Coordinates of C-alpha atoms in Angstrom, one line a residue:
X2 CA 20.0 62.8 -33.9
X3 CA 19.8 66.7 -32.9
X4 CA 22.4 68.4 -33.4
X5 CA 23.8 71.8 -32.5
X6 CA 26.2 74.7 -33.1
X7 CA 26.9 78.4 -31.4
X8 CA 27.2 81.9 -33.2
X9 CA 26.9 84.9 -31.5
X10 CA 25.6 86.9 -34.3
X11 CA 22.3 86.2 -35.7
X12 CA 23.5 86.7 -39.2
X13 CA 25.2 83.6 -39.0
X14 CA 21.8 81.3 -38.4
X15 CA 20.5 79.5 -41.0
X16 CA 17.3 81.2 -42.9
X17 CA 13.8 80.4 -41.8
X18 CA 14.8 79.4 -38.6
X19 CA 12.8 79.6 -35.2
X20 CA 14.5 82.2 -32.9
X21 CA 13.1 81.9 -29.6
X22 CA 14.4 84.5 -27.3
X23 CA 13.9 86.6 -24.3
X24 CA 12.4 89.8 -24.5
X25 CA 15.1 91.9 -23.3
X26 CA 18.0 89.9 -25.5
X27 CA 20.0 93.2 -27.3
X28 CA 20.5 90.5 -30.4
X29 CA 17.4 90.8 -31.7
X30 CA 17.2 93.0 -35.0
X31 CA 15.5 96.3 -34.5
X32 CA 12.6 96.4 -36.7
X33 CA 9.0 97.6 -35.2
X34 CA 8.0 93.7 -35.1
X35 CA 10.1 93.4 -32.5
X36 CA 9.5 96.7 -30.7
X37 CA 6.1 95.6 -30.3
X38 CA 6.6 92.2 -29.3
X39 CA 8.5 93.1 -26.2
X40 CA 6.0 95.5 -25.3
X41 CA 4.0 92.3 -24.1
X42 CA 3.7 91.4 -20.9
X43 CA 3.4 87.4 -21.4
X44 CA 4.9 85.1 -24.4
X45 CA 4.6 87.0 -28.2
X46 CA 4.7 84.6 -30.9
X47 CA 4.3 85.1 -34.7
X48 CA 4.9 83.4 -38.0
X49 CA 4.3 86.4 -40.1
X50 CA 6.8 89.5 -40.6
X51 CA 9.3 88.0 -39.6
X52 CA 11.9 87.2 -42.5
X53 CA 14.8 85.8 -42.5
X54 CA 13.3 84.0 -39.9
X55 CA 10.3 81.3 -40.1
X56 CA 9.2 82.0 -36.8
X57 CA 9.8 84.4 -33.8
X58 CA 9.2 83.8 -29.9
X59 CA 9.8 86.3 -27.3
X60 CA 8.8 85.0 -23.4
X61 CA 9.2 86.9 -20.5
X62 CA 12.6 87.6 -18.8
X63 CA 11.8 86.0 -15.5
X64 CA 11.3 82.8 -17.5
X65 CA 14.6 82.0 -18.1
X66 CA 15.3 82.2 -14.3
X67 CA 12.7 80.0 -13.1
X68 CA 13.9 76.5 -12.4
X69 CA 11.5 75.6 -9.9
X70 CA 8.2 75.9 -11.8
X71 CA 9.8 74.7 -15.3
X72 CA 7.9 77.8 -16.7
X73 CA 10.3 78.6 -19.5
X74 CA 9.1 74.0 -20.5
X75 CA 6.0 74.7 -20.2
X76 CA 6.2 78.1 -22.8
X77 CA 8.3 75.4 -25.2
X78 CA 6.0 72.7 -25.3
X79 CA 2.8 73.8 -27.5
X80 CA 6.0 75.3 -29.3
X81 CA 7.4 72.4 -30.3
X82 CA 4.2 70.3 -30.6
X83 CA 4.1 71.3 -34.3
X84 CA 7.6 72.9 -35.4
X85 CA 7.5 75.8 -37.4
X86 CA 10.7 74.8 -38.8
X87 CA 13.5 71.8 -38.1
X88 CA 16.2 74.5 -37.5
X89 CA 15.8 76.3 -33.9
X90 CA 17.7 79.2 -32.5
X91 CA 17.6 79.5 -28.9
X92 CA 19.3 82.5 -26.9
X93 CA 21.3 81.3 -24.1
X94 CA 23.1 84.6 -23.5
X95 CA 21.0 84.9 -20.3
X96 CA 19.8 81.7 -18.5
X97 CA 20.0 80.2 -15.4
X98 CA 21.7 77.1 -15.7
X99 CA 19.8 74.5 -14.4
X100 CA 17.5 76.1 -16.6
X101 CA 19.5 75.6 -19.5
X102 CA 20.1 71.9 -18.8
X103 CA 16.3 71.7 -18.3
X104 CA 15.4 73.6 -22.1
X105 CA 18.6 71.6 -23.4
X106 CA 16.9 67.8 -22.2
X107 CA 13.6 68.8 -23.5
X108 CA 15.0 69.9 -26.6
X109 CA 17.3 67.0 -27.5
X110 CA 14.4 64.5 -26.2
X111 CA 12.6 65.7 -29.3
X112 CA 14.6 62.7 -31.1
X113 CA 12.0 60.2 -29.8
X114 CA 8.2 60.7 -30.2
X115 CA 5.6 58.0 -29.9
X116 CA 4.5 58.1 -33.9
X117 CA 8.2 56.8 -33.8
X118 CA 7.0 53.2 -32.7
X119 CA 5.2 53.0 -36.2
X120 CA 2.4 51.5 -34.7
X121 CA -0.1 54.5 -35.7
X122 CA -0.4 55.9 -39.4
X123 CA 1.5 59.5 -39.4
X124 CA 1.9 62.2 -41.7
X125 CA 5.8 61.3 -42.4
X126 CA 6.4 65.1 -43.9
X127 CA 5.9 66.5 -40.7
X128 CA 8.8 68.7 -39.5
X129 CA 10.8 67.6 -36.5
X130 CA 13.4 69.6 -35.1
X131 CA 16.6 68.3 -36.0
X132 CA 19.3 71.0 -35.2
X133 CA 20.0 73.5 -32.1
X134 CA 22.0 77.1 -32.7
X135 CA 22.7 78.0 -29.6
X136 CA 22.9 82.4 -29.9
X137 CA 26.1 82.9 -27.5
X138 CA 28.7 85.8 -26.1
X139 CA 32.1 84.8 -27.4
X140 CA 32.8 84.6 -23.8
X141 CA 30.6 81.9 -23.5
X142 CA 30.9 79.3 -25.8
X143 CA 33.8 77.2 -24.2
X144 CA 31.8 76.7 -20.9
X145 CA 28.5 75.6 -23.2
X146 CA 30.1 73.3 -25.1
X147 CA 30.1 71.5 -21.8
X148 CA 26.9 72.2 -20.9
X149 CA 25.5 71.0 -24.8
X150 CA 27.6 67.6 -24.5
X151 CA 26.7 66.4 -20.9
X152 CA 23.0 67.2 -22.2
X153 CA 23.2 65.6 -24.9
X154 CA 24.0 62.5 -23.8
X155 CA 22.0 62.6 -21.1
X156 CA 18.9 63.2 -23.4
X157 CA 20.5 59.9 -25.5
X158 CA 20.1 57.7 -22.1
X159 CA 16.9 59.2 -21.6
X160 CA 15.9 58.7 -24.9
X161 CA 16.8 54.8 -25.0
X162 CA 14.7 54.2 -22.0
X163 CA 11.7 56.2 -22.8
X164 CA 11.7 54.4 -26.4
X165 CA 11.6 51.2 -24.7
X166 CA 9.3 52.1 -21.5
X167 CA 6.8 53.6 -24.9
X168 CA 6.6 49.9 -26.4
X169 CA 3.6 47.9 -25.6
X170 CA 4.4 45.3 -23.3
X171 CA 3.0 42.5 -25.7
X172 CA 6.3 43.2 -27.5
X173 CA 8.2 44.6 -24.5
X174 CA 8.6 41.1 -22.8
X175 CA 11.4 40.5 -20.3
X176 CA 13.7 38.5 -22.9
X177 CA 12.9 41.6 -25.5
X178 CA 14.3 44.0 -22.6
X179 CA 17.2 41.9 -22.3
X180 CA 17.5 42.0 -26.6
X181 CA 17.6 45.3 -26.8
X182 CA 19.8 46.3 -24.3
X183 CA 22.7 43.9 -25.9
X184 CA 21.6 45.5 -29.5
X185 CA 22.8 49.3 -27.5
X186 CA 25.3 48.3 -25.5
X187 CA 27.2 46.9 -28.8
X188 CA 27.9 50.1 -29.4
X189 CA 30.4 51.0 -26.3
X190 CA 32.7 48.6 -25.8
X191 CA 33.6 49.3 -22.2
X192 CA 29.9 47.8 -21.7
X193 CA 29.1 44.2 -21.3
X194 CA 25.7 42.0 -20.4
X195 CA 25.6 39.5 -18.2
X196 CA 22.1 37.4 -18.5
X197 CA 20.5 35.0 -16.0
X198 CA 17.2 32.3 -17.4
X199 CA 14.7 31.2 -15.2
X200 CA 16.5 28.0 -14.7
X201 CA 19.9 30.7 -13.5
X202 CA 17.6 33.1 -11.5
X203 CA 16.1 29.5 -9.7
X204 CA 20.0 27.9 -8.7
X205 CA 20.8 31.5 -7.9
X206 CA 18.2 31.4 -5.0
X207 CA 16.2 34.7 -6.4
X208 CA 13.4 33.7 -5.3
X209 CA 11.6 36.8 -4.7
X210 CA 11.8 37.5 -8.7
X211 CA 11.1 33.4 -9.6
X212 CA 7.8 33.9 -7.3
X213 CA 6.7 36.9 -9.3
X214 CA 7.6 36.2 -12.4
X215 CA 6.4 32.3 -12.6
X216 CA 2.9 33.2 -13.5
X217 CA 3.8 34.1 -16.7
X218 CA 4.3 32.7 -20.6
X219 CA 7.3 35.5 -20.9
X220 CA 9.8 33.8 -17.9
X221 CA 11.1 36.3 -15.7
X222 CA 15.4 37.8 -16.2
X223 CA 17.7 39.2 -14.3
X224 CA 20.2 41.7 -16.6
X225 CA 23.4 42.9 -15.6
X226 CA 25.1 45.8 -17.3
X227 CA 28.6 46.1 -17.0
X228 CA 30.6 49.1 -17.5
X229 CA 34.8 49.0 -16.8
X230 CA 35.5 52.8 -17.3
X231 CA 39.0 52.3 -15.7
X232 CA 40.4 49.2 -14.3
X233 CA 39.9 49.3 -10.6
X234 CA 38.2 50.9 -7.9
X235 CA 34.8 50.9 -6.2
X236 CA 32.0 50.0 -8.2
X237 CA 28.6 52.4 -7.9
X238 CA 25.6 49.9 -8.4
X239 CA 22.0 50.7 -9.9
X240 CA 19.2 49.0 -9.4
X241 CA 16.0 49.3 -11.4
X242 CA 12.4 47.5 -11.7
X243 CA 11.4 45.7 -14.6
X244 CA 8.2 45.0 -14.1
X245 CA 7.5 45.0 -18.2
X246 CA 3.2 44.3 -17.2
X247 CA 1.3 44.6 -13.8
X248 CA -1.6 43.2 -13.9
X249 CA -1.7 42.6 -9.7
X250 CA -1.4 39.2 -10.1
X251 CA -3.9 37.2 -8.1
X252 CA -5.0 40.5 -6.7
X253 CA -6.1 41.8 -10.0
X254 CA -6.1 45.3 -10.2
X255 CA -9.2 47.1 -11.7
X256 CA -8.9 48.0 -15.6
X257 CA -8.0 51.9 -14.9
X258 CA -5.4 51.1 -12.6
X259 CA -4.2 48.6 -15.0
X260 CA -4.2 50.8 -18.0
X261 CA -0.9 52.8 -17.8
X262 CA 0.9 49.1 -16.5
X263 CA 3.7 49.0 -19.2
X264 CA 5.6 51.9 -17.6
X265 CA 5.7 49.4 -14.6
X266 CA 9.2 49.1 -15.8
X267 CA 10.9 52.1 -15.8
X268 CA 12.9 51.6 -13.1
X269 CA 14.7 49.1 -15.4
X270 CA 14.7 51.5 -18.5
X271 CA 16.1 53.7 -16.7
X272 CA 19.1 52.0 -15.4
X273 CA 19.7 50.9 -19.5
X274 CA 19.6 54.7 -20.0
X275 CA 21.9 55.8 -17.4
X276 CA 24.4 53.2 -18.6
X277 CA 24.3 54.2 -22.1
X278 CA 25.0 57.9 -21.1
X279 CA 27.6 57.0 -18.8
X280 CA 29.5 55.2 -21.9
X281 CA 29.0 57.8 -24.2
X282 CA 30.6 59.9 -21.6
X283 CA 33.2 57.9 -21.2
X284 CA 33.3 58.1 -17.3
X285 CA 36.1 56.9 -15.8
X286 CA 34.3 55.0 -12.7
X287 CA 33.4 50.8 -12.6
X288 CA 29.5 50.7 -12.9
X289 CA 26.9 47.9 -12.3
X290 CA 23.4 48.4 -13.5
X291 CA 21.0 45.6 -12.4
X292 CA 17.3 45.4 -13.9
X293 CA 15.1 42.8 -12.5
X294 CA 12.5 42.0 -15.5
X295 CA 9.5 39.5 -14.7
X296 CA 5.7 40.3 -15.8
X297 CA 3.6 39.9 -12.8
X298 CA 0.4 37.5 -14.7
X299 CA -2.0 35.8 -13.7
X300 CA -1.9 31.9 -14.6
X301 CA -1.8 28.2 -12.7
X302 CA 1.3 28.9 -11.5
X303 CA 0.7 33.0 -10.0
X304 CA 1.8 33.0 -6.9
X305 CA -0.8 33.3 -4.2
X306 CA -1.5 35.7 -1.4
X307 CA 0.2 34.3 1.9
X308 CA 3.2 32.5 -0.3
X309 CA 6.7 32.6 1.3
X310 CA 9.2 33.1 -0.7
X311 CA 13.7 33.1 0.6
X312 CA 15.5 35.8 -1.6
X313 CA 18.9 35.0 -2.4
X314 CA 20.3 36.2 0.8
X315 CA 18.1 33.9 2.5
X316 CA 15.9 36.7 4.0
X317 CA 11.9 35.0 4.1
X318 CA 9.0 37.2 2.6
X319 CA 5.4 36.2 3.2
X320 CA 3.8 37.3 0.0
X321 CA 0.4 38.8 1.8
X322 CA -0.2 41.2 -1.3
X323 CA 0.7 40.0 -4.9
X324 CA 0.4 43.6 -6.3
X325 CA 2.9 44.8 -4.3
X326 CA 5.4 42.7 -7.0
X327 CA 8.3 45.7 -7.3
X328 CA 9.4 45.7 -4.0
X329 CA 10.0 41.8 -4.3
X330 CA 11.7 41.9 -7.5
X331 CA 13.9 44.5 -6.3
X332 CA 15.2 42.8 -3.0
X333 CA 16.3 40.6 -4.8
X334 CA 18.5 42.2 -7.5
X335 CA 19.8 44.3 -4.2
X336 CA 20.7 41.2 -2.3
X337 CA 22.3 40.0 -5.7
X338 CA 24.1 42.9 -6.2
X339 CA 25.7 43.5 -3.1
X340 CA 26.6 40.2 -3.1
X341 CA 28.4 40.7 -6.1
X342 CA 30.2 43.5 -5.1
X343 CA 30.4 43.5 -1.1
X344 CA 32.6 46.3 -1.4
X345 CA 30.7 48.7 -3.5
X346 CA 30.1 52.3 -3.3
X347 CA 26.8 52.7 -3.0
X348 CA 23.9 50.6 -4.3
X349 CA 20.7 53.4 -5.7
X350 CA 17.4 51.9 -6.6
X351 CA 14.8 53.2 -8.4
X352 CA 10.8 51.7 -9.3
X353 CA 7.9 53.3 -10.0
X354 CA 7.2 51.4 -6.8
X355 CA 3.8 53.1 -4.7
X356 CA 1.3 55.4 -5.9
X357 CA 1.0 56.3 -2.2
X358 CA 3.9 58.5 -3.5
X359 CA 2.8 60.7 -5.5
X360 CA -0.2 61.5 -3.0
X361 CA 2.7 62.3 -0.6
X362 CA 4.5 64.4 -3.6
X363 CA 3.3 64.6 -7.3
X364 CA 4.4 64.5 -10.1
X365 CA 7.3 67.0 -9.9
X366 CA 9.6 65.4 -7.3
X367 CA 10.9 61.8 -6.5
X368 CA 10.5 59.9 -3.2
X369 CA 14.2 59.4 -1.5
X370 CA 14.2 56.9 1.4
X371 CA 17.7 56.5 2.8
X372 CA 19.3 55.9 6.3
X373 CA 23.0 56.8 5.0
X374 CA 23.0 60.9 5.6
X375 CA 25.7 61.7 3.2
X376 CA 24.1 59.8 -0.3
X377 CA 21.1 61.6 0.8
X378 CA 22.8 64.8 1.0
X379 CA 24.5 64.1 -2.2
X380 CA 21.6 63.1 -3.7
X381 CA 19.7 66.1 -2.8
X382 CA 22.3 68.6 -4.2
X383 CA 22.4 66.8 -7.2
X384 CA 18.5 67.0 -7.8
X385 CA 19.1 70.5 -7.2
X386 CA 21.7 71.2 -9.9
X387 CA 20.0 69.1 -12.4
X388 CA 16.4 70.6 -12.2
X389 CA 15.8 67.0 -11.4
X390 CA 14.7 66.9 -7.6
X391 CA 13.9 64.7 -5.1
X392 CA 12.6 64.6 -1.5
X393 CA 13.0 62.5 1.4
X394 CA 10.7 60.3 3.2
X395 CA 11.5 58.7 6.6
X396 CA 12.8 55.1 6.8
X397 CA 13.5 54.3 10.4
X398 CA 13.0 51.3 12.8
X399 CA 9.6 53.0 13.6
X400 CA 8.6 51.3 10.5
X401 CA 9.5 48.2 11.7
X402 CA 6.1 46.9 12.4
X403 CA 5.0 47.6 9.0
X404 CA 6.9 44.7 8.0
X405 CA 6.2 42.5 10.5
X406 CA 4.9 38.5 9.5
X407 CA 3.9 35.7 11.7
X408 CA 5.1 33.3 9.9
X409 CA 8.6 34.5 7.7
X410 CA 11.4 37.1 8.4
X411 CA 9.1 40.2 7.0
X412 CA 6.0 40.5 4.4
X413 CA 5.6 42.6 1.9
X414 CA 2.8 44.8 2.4
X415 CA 1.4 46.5 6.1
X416 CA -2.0 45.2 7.1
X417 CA -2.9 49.1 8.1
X418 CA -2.5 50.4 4.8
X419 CA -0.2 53.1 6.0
X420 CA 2.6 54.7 5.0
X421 CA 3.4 52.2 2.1
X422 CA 5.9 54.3 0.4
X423 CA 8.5 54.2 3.5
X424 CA 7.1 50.7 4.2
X425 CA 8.1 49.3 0.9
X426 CA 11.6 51.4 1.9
X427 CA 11.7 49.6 4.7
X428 CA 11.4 46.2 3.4
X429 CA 14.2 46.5 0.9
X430 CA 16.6 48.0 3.6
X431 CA 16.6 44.6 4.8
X432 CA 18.5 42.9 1.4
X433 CA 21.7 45.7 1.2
X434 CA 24.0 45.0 3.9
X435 CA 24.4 48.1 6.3
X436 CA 28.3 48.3 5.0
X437 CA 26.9 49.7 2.1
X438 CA 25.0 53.3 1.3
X439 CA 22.0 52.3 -0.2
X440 CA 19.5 55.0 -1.2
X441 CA 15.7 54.4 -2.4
X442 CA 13.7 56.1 -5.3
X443 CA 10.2 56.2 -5.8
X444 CA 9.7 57.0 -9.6
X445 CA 6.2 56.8 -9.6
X446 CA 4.9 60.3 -9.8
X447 CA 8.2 61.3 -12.1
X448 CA 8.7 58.6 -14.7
X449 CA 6.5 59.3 -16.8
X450 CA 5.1 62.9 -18.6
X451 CA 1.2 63.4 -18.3
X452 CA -0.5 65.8 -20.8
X453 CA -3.5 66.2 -21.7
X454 CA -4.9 63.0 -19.9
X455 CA -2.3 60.9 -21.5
X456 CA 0.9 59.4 -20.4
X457 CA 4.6 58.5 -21.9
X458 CA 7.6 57.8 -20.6
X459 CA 9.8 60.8 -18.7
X460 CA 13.3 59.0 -18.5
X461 CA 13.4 60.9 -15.1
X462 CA 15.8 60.4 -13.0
X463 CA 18.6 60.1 -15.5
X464 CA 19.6 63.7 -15.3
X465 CA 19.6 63.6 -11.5
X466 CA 22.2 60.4 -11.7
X467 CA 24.0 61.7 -14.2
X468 CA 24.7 65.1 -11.7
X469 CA 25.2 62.7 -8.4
X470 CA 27.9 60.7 -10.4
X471 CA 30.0 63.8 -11.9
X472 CA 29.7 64.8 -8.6
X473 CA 31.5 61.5 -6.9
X474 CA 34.1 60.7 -9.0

């Protein structure tokens, strides 16, 4: 675990520290290093000179204002690539603050890197960072202490699902999801799991998620987490996809779009995520989180291109497309959940569902499909606050005939191959009833990080849910 403390002097930081600061900050010792590092116009960096400290970093001013381009992120990451020390200073007497909670996630996200998974030989002397000092006005502190804990925890959440989105999915198997989410949950006890089999998910009429998940050796689950953070009221429900390997199915994808498959459930990880940091924050709301695990293999029993499968609100689904798995699995953990709590406050979903999404937007911002105004407004702010943003799509009955089947209620793909993402939207709109907000996000540009040609696990969009929620209770 990270952990972190405030001075405001920086004679009270440990020795051989990294200070990374801005170039105007008045703290800094006045020595004629420093005079000539904040002569430069871009980031000035050195190891040498620089006693008591191990390391100094000065980056621009402007930096530290800059939410929208993450600039001050992307100064920190070859920073932190290979720590010049595990004891970090960072000058907060001047920072935006969504920039803050930005810097603060990145930092305490350090806690989890892949040589963790000890599946690749690693040089176990190498320094991580292990403790923030936080270089404060007096004034300050009270406020940050705030700002540090929310992080914090959110960073824990995001942690949690990005260590378990990270694992290959020969290990990461639906019943393994289900294992380690009990194993975390232990530790709050105002969480609980609720489990359904095959044979439960079968006399439960899911049969959306039996259909997709019957191909496989590793049976398909449905997990419900459970958190009581007061006794009554309306209960928020999440939804996430737990897709734990794509391959297509019976329309096998080709091996480069299968390659980065395993994140196919962070949806799912996600949801485990947000529940964890919900607990440790000890909200006091009534939460359901709802991840709908299945591998979608080929096998004897795959299902088939032009299948129909009834979801457990009895809504029919010609199955025209077996790669387009998520959508399925999802309608039905929506159906299941509002049936579970017809009176609930909102139901959010969330799948790395279409990459017809991040053609549309990137990597930088989610996809939100609603048709309630005020959870998207809501949503919307909080993306704002939190650094972590989103952006609507339409969903309206001009996408009706995207969905349209001959021979069941809808299907689950549009013969025209146009606008999937809001057609996908618009199928799932059909499994929450319309007495309860029910907002859509498209992960699939924003759950994971990409760096140099390689990809792992974001844990976005915990920090936007986390924002949303302190926002609605």
């Amino acid at each position: 675990m990270i952990t972190y403390q405030f001075i405001s002097a920086l004679s009270d930081a440990a020795p051989q520290s990294h200070l990374i600061a801005a170039a105007s900050c008045t703290y800094l010792p006045e020595t004629a290093l420093v005079a000539e590092m904040r002569e430069s116009a871009s980031i000035a960096d050195t190891r040498f000179g620089c006693a008591p400290f191990a390391r100094i970093t000065l980056l621009p001013d402007a930096l530290w204002q800059d939410s929208l381009s993450e600039g001050l992120l992307t100064a920190l990451r070859p920073l932190l690539a290979s720590p010049a020390s595990p004891e970090l200073i960072l000058d907060v007497t001047d920072i935006d603050d969504v920039v803050l909670a930005q810097v603060l996630r990145f930092l305490f996200n350090q806690a989890h890197r892949l040589s963790d998974l000890k599946l690749k030989q690693t040089d176990e002397s190498a320094v991580r960072l292990t403790h923030i000092t936080a270089l404060c006005l007096p004034e300050q502190q009270a406020k940050l202490e705030g700002i540090f804990r929310q992080q914090q925890a959110i960073a824990r959440g995001m942690v949690a699902a990005r260590r378990l989105a990270d694992i290959p999915s020969d290990r990461c198997t639906p019943q393994f999801v289900v294992e380690e989410a009990q194993r975390l949950c232990a530790a709050f006890p105002a969480l609980r799991c609720e489990v359904l089999n095959e044979k439960a998910i079968a006399e439960q009429g899911l049969g959306l998620l039996h259909a997709v998940g019957k191909g496989a050796t590793c049976p398909p689950r449905l997990l419900a987490l459970h958190y009581d953070g007061v006794n009554d009221g309306p209960v928020r429900c999440y939804v996430g996809k737990g897709i734990t390997f794509d391959t297509g199915g019976l329309w096998l994808k080709e091996g480069a779009g299968m390659y980065t498959m395993k994140y196919d459930m962070c949806g799912a990880a996600n949801v485990m995520g947000l529940m964890l940091t919900i607990a440790e924050l000890a909200m006091p709301v009534r939460i359901m989180g709802v991840l709908a695990l299945a591998e979608n293999a080929i096998g004897p029993d795959a299902m088939q291109p032009g299948t129909v499968a009834t979801a457990c609100n009895g809504t029919t689904v010609e199955i025209n497309n077996t790669d387009a798995e998520g959508r399925l699995v999802l309608a039905d953990a929506i159906a299941w959940a509002s049936q579970r709590h017809p009176q609930a406050r909102y139901i959010i979903d969330m799948a790395t569902l279409t990459g017809a999404v991040v053609k549309a937007l990137g990597y930088e911002l989610s996809g939100l499909m609603t048709q309630d105004e005020p959870l998207r407004a809501a949503l919307t702010l909080a993306g704002k606050q939190s650094g972590d943003e989103v952006w609507s799509l339409p969903l309206d009955a001009r996408l009706k005939k995207q969905t349209d089947s001959a021979i069941a209620d809808l299907c689950n793909t549009p013969t025209n191959n146009a606008a999937i993402s809001a057609s996908a939207a618009w199928l799932l709109h059909h499994f929450c009833p319309p007495t309860i907000p029910w907002a859509h996000l498209d992960i699939s540009g924003t759950a994971l990080w990409r760096e140099n040609g390689r990809s792992v696990a974001s844990g976005r969009p915990i920090p936007l849910l986390v924002e949303h929620l302190l926002g609605d209770i």
